[in-house]
PDB file of C-alpha atoms and ligand atoms in Angstrom:
ATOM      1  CA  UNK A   1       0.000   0.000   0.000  1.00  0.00           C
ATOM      2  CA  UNK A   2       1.016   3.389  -0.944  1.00  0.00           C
ATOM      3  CA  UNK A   3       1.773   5.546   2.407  1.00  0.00           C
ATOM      4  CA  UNK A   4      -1.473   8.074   3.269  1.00  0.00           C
ATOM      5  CA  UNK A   5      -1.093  10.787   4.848  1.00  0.00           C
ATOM      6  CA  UNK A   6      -3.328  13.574   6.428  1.00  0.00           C
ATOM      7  CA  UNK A   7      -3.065  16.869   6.419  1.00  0.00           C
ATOM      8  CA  UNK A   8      -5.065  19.843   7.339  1.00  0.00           C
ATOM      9  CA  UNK A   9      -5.137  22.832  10.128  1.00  0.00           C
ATOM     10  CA  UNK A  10      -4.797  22.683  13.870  1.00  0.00           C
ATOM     11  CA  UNK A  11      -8.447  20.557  15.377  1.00  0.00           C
ATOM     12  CA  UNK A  12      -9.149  19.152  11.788  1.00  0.00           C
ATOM     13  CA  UNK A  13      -8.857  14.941  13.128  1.00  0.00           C
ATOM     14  CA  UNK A  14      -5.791  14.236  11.618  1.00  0.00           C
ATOM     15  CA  UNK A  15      -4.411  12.277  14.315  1.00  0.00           C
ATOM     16  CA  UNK A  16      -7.763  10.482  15.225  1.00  0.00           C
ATOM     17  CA  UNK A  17      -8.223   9.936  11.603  1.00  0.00           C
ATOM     18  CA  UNK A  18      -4.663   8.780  11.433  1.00  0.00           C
ATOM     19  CA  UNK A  19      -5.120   6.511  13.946  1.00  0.00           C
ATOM     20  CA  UNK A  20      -8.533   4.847  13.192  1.00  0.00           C
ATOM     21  CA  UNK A  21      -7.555   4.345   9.635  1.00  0.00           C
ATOM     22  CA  UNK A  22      -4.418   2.851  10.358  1.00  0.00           C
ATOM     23  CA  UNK A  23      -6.185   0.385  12.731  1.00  0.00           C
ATOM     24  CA  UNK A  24      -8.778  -0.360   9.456  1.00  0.00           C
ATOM     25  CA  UNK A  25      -5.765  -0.765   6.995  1.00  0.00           C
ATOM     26  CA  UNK A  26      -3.992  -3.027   9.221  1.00  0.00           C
ATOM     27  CA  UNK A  27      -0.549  -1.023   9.215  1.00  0.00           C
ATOM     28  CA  UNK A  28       1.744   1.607  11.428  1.00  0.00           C
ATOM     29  CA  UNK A  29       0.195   4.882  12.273  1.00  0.00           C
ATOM     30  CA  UNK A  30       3.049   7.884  12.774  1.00  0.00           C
ATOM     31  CA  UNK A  31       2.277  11.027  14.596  1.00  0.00           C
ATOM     32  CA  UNK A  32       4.842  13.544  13.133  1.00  0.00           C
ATOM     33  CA  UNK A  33       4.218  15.655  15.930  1.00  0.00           C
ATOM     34  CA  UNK A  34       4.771  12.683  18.354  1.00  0.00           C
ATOM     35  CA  UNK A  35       7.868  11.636  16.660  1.00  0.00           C
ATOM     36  CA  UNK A  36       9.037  14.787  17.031  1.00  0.00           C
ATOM     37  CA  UNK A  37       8.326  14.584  20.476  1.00  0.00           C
ATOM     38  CA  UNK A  38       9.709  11.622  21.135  1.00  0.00           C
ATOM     39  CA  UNK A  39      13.443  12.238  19.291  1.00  0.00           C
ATOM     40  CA  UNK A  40      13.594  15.935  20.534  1.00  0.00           C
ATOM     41  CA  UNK A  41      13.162  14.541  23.625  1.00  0.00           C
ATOM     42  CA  UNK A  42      10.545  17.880  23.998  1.00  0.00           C
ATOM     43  CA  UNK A  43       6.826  18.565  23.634  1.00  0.00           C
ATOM     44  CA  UNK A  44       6.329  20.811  20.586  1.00  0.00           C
ATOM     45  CA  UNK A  45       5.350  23.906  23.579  1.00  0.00           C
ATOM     46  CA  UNK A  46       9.060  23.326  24.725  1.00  0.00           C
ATOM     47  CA  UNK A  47      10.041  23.491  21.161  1.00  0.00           C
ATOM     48  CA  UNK A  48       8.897  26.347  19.865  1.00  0.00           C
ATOM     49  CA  UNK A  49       9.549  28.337  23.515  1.00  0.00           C
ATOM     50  CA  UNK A  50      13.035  27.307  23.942  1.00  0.00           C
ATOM     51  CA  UNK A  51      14.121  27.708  20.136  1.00  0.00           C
ATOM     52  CA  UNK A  52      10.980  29.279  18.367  1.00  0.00           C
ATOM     53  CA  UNK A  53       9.224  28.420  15.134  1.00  0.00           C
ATOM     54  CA  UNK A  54      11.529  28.939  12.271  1.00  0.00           C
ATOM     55  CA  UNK A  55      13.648  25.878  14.521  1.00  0.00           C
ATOM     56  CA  UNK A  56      10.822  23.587  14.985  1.00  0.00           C
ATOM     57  CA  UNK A  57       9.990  24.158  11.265  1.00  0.00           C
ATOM     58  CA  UNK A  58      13.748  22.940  10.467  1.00  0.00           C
ATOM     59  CA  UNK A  59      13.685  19.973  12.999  1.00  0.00           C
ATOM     60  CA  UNK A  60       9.629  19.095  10.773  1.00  0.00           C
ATOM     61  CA  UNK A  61      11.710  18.880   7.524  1.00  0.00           C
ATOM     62  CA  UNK A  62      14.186  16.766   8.767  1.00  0.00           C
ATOM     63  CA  UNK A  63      11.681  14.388  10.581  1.00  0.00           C
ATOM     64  CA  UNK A  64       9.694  14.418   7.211  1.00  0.00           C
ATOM     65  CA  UNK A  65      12.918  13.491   4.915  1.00  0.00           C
ATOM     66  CA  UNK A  66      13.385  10.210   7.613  1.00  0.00           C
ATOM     67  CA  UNK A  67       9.575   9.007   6.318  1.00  0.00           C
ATOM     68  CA  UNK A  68      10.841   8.869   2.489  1.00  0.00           C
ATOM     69  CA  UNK A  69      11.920   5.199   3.086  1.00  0.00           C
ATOM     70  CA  UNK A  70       9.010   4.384   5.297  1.00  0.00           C
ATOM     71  CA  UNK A  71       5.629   1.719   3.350  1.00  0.00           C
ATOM     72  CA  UNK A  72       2.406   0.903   3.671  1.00  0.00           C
ATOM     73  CA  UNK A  73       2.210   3.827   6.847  1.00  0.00           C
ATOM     74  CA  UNK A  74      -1.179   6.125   7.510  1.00  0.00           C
ATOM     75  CA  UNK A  75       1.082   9.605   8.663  1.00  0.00           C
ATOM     76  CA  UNK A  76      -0.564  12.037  10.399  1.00  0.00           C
ATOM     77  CA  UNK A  77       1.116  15.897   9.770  1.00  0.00           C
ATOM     78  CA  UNK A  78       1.668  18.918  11.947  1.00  0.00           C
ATOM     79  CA  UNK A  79      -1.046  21.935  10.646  1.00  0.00           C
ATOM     80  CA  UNK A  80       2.204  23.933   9.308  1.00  0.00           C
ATOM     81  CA  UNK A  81       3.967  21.254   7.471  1.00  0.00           C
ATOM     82  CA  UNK A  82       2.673  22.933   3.931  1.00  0.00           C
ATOM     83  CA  UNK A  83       4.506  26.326   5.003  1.00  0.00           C
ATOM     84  CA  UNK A  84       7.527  25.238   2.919  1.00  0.00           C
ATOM     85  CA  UNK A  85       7.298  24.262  -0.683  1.00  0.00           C
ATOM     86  CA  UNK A  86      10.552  21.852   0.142  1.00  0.00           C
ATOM     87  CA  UNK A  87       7.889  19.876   2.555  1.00  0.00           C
ATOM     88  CA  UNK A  88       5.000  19.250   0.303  1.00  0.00           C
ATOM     89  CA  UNK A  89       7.223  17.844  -2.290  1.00  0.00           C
ATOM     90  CA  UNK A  90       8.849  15.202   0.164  1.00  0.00           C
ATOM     91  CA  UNK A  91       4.861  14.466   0.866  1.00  0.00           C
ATOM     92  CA  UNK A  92       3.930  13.953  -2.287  1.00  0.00           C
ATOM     93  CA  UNK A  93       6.879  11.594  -3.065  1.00  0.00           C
ATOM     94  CA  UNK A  94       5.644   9.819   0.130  1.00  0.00           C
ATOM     95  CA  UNK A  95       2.473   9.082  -0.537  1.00  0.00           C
ATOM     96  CA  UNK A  96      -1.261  10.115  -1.045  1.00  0.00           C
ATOM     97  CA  UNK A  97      -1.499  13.341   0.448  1.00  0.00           C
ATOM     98  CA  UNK A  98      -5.411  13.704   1.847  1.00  0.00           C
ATOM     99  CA  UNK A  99      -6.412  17.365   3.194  1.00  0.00           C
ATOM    100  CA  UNK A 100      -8.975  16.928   5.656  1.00  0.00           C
ATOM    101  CA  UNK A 101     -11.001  20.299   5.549  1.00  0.00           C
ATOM    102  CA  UNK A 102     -12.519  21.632   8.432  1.00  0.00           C
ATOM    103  CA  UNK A 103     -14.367  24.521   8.179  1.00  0.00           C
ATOM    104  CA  UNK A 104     -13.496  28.045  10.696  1.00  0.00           C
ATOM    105  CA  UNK A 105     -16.218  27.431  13.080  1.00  0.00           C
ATOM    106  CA  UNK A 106     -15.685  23.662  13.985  1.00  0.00           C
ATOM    107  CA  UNK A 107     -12.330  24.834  14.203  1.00  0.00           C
ATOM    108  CA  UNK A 108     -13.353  26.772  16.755  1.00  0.00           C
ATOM    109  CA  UNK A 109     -14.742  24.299  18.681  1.00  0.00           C
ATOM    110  CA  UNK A 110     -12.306  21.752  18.126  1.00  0.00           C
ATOM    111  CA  UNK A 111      -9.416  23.727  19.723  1.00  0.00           C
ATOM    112  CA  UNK A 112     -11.377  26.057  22.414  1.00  0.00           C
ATOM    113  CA  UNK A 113      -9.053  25.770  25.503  1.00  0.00           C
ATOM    114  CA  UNK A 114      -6.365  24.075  23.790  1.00  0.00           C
ATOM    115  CA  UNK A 115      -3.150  24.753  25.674  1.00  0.00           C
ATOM    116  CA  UNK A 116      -1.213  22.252  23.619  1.00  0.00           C
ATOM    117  CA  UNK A 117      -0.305  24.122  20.482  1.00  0.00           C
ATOM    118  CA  UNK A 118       2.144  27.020  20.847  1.00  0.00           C
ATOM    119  CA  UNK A 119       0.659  28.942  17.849  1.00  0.00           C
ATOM    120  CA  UNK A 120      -2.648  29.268  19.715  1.00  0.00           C
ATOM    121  CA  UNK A 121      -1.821  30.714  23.416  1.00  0.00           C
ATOM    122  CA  UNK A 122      -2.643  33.565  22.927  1.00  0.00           C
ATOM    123  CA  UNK A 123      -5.318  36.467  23.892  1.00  0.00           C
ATOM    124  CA  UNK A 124      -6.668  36.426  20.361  1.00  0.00           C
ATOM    125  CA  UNK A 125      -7.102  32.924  19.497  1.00  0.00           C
ATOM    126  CA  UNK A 126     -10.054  33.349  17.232  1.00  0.00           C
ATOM    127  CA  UNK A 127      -8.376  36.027  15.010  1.00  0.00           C
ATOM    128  CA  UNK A 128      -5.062  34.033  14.663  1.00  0.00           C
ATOM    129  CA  UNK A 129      -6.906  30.677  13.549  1.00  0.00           C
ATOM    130  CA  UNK A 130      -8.918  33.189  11.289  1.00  0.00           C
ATOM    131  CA  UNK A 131      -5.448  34.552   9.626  1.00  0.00           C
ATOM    132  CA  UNK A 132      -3.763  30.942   9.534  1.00  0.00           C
ATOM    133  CA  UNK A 133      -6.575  29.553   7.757  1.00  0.00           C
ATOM    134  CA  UNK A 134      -6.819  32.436   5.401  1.00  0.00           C
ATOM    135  CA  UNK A 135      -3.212  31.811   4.329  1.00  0.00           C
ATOM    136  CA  UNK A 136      -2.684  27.642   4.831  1.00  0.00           C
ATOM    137  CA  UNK A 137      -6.359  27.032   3.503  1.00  0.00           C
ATOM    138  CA  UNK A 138      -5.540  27.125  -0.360  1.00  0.00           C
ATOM    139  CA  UNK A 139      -2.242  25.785  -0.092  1.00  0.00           C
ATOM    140  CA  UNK A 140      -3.705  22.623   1.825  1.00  0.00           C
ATOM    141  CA  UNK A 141      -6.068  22.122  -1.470  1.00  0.00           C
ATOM    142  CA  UNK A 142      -3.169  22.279  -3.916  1.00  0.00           C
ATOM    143  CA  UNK A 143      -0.641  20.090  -1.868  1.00  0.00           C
ATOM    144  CA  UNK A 144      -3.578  17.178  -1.851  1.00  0.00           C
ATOM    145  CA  UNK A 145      -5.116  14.629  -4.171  1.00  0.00           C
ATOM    146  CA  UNK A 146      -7.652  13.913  -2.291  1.00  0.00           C
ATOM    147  CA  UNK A 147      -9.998  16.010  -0.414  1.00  0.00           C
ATOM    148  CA  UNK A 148     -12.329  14.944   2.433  1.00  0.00           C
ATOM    149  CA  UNK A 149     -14.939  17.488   3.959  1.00  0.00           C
ATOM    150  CA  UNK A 150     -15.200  16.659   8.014  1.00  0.00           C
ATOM    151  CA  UNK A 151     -18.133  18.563   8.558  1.00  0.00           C
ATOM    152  CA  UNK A 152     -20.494  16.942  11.145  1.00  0.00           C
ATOM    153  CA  UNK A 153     -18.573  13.704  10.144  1.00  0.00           C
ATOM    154  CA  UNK A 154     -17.876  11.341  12.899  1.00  0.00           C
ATOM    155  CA  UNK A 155     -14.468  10.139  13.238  1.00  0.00           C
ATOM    156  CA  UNK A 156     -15.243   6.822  11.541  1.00  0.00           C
ATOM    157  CA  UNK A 157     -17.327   8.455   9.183  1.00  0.00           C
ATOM    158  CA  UNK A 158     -14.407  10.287   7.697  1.00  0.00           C
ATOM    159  CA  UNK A 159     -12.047   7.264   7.985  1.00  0.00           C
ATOM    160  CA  UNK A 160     -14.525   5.002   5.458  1.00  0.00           C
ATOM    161  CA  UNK A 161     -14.745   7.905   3.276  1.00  0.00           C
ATOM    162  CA  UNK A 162     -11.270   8.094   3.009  1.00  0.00           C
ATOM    163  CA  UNK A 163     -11.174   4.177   2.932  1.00  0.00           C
ATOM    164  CA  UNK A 164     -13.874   4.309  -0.045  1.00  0.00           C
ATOM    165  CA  UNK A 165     -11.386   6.748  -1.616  1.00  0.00           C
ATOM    166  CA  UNK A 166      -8.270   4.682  -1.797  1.00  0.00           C
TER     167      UNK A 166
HETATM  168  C1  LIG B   1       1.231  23.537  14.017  1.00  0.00           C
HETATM  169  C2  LIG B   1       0.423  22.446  14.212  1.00  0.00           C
HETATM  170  C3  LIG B   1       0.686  21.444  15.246  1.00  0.00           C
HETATM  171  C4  LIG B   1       2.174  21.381  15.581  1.00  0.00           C
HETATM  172  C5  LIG B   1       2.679  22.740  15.909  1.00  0.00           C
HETATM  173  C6  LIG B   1       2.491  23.731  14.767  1.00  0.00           C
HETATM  174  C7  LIG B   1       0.843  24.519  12.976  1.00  0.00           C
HETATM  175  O1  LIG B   1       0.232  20.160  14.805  1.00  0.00           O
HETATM  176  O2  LIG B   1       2.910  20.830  14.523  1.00  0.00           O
HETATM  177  O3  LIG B   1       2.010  23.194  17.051  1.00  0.00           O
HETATM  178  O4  LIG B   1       1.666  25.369  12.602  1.00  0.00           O
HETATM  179  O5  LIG B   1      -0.314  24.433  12.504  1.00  0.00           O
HETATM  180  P1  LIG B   1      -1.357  19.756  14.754  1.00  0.00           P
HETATM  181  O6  LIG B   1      -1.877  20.203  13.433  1.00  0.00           O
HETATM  182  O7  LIG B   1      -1.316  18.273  14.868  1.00  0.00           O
HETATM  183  O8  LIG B   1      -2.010  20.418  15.893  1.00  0.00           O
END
């Protein structure tokens, strides 16, 4: 099986998507933010407060160039891994790049309180995701080949859509 792998914004279900799907297909789920994690030795909050973004967007790439030899893997990606042109290219080599799209308001509600993502501590939460979205939003539909609206989808909902897809 050719390597899938999710993308999309902040909240969007990648990893639960990731996870579910991998369990369907029978094969290894990877986390890129957990592997991260994991070989930093970090949590991405350390990351980006001890070295900022422009490092943990250097440390992504190089975690993303160690999944060109991976097979048959569901990968789920950070939100900003389609900031460099460099990354989407390694993405599409991996695999079948699937943008999940999640619309501004479930958004919202996804990541209310969230004090996991650096990006997002802030006073003006709302206008930030607004702004992010506005720029990542059309660059997530060109880096994919296959697009999957979440909507009011249910976890597993989404994962045999994606399943049908394939
Ligand atoms: C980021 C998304 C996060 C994580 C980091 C930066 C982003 O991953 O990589 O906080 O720039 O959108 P999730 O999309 O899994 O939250």
């Amino acid at each position: 099986m050719n390597n899938v792998i999710l993308i999309g914004f902040m909240g969007s279900g990648k990893s639960s998507v990731g996870k579910l799907l991998a369990d369907k297909l029978q094969c290894k789920f990877i986390d890129m933010d957990d592997e991260i994690e994991i070989g930093e030795k970090k949590s991405i909050n350390e990351i980006f407060d001890e070295y900022g973004e422009d490092h943990f967007r250097e440390i992504e790439t190089s975690y993303l160039e160690k999944l060109l030899t991976k097979k048959n893997k569901v990968i789920a990606t950070g939100g900003g891994v389609i900031l460099k042109e460099e990354n989407i290219s390694i993405l599409q080599r991996i695999g079948t790049v699937i943008f999940l799209h999640t619309k501004y308001e479930a958004l919202l509600k996804n990541l209310e309180g969230d004090t996991n993502r650096p990006l997002l501590q802030k006073d003006n939460a709302e206008q930030v995701i607004k702004n992010l979205l506005n720029k990542r939003e059309p660059i997530y539909f060109n880096a994919a080949s296959m697009i999957i609206q979440t909507g009011e989808k249910t976890i597993e909902e989404i994962t045999n859509e994606i399943i049908g897809l394939l």
